[in-house]
Amino acid sequence: MSQCSPSYLGQVNKRRPIRSVRWSQYSSTIFYVMDSANKFYMWDLSVRDSTPLVIETYDQKGLLCFAELLPSAGTTSPVVVLGFKDGSIEAHLVKEEAMNNKIDNISKLESYLFIGFVVSVLSYF
């Protein structure tokens, strides 16, 4: 896991254009980002919103796409599949700690969105 500065969101936007963003189908507070510098990010808003939980760089292979697969029988966490320019793929099991309390995450997300909305409205005036 990489450490990032508080202004990380602005740095991603200015220096590495985002190619894809997807919300997790499994957890309402997790989303994934792929940027033009072959980096893959996993964010969890229930943990923190200023920096991603995971940052992986795939410079040599060239990250082309990604998808989240829902848990199958016998597993409790989704799998993230990464596709590369050379035609290869990698499958990564999302750690169970990131998926804990997924029902509670919905109320956390609703609270987070409400607070963010109130702050945005108040800062407008």
Short mmCIF file of C-alpha atoms in Angstrom, two decimals:
data_model
loop_
_atom_site.label_atom_id
_atom_site.label_comp_id
_atom_site.label_asym_id
_atom_site.label_seq_id
_atom_site.Cartn_x
_atom_site.Cartn_y
_atom_site.Cartn_z
CA MET A 1 0.00 0.00 0.00
CA SER A 2 1.44 3.37 -0.99
CA GLN A 3 1.34 6.57 1.02
CA CYS A 4 0.04 9.66 -0.75
CA SER A 5 -0.33 13.35 -0.01
CA PRO A 6 -3.72 14.83 1.00
CA SER A 7 -4.04 16.52 -2.39
CA TYR A 8 -3.82 13.16 -4.15
CA LEU A 9 -7.10 13.47 -6.05
CA GLY A 10 -5.90 16.63 -7.77
CA GLN A 11 -2.57 15.03 -8.62
CA VAL A 12 -4.27 12.06 -10.30
CA ASN A 13 -6.46 14.34 -12.36
CA LYS A 14 -3.64 16.69 -13.51
CA ARG A 15 -0.81 14.27 -14.13
CA ARG A 16 -2.42 10.95 -15.04
CA PRO A 17 -5.73 11.14 -16.88
CA ILE A 18 -8.22 8.59 -15.60
CA ARG A 19 -9.21 5.94 -18.16
CA SER A 20 -11.84 4.06 -16.18
CA VAL A 21 -13.75 4.27 -12.89
CA ARG A 22 -16.13 1.58 -11.60
CA TRP A 23 -18.06 1.15 -8.38
CA SER A 24 -17.81 -2.25 -6.73
CA GLN A 25 -20.86 -4.43 -7.26
CA TYR A 26 -20.16 -6.02 -3.90
CA SER A 27 -19.50 -3.09 -1.55
CA SER A 28 -21.14 0.32 -1.75
CA THR A 29 -18.05 2.17 -0.47
CA ILE A 30 -15.44 0.65 -2.79
CA PHE A 31 -14.54 1.80 -6.27
CA TYR A 32 -11.72 1.06 -8.69
CA VAL A 33 -9.75 3.42 -10.93
CA MET A 34 -7.38 2.82 -13.84
CA ASP A 35 -5.26 5.70 -15.12
CA SER A 36 -3.21 6.36 -18.25
CA ALA A 37 0.06 5.64 -16.40
CA ASN A 38 -0.86 1.92 -16.09
CA LYS A 39 -1.82 2.28 -12.42
CA PHE A 40 -4.72 0.50 -10.75
CA TYR A 41 -6.28 1.94 -7.59
CA MET A 42 -8.78 0.57 -5.10
CA TRP A 43 -10.53 3.15 -2.91
CA ASP A 44 -12.72 2.43 0.11
CA LEU A 45 -14.63 5.46 1.37
CA SER A 46 -15.46 3.68 4.64
CA VAL A 47 -11.74 3.62 5.48
CA ARG A 48 -10.57 6.97 4.05
CA ASP A 49 -11.39 9.28 1.18
CA SER A 50 -8.13 11.16 0.68
CA THR A 51 -5.99 8.31 -0.69
CA PRO A 52 -6.58 4.86 -2.21
CA LEU A 53 -6.18 1.68 -0.17
CA VAL A 54 -4.28 -0.02 -2.98
CA ILE A 55 -2.07 1.32 -5.76
CA GLU A 56 -0.49 -1.12 -8.19
CA THR A 57 1.65 -0.14 -11.17
CA TYR A 58 1.82 -2.26 -14.33
CA ASP A 59 4.28 -0.30 -16.50
CA GLN A 60 5.89 -3.23 -18.30
CA LYS A 61 2.68 -5.10 -19.17
CA GLY A 62 0.49 -2.10 -20.02
CA LEU A 63 -2.81 -2.24 -18.13
CA LEU A 64 -5.65 -2.35 -20.64
CA CYS A 65 -8.83 -3.11 -18.67
CA PHE A 66 -10.24 -4.53 -15.44
CA ALA A 67 -13.43 -6.11 -14.13
CA GLU A 68 -14.78 -7.17 -10.77
CA LEU A 69 -16.24 -10.66 -10.49
CA LEU A 70 -18.66 -11.36 -7.67
CA PRO A 71 -17.81 -14.08 -5.15
CA SER A 72 -18.41 -17.64 -6.27
CA ALA A 73 -19.39 -20.63 -4.17
CA GLY A 74 -16.99 -21.11 -1.29
CA THR A 75 -15.60 -17.58 -1.32
CA THR A 76 -16.71 -14.40 0.41
CA SER A 77 -14.78 -11.76 -1.52
CA PRO A 78 -14.88 -10.59 -5.13
CA VAL A 79 -12.05 -11.09 -7.60
CA VAL A 80 -10.59 -8.26 -9.67
CA VAL A 81 -9.39 -9.40 -13.09
CA LEU A 82 -6.83 -7.22 -14.89
CA GLY A 83 -6.25 -7.44 -18.64
CA PHE A 84 -2.97 -6.40 -20.26
CA LYS A 85 -1.87 -5.29 -23.72
CA ASP A 86 0.15 -8.47 -24.23
CA GLY A 87 -3.05 -10.53 -23.93
CA SER A 88 -2.36 -11.86 -20.44
CA ILE A 89 -4.71 -11.55 -17.47
CA GLU A 90 -4.28 -11.60 -13.70
CA ALA A 91 -6.93 -12.40 -11.09
CA HIS A 92 -6.65 -10.87 -7.62
CA LEU A 93 -8.84 -11.86 -4.67
CA VAL A 94 -9.89 -8.74 -2.75
CA LYS A 95 -8.87 -9.18 0.88
CA GLU A 96 -11.74 -10.04 3.17
CA GLU A 97 -10.88 -7.16 5.52
CA ALA A 98 -11.90 -4.77 2.74
CA MET A 99 -15.28 -6.46 2.48
CA ASN A 100 -16.18 -6.64 6.19
CA ASN A 101 -19.49 -5.12 7.25
CA LYS A 102 -20.68 -4.46 3.72
CA ILE A 103 -24.23 -3.85 5.03
CA ASP A 104 -22.92 -1.26 7.51
CA ASN A 105 -21.03 0.39 4.67
CA ILE A 106 -24.31 1.44 3.06
CA SER A 107 -25.25 3.57 6.05
CA LYS A 108 -21.67 4.93 6.21
CA LEU A 109 -21.84 5.87 2.54
CA GLU A 110 -25.24 7.52 2.94
CA SER A 111 -23.91 9.51 5.90
CA TYR A 112 -20.77 10.43 3.97
CA LEU A 113 -22.74 11.58 0.94
CA PHE A 114 -25.17 13.58 3.10
CA ILE A 115 -22.35 15.32 4.99
CA GLY A 116 -20.53 16.02 1.71
CA PHE A 117 -23.73 17.47 0.25
CA VAL A 118 -24.30 19.72 3.28
CA VAL A 119 -20.67 20.91 3.25
CA SER A 120 -20.87 21.59 -0.51
CA VAL A 121 -24.08 23.57 -0.14
CA LEU A 122 -22.77 25.55 2.83
CA SER A 123 -19.49 26.34 1.08
CA TYR A 124 -21.44 27.58 -1.95
CA PHE A 125 -23.02 30.36 0.07
#
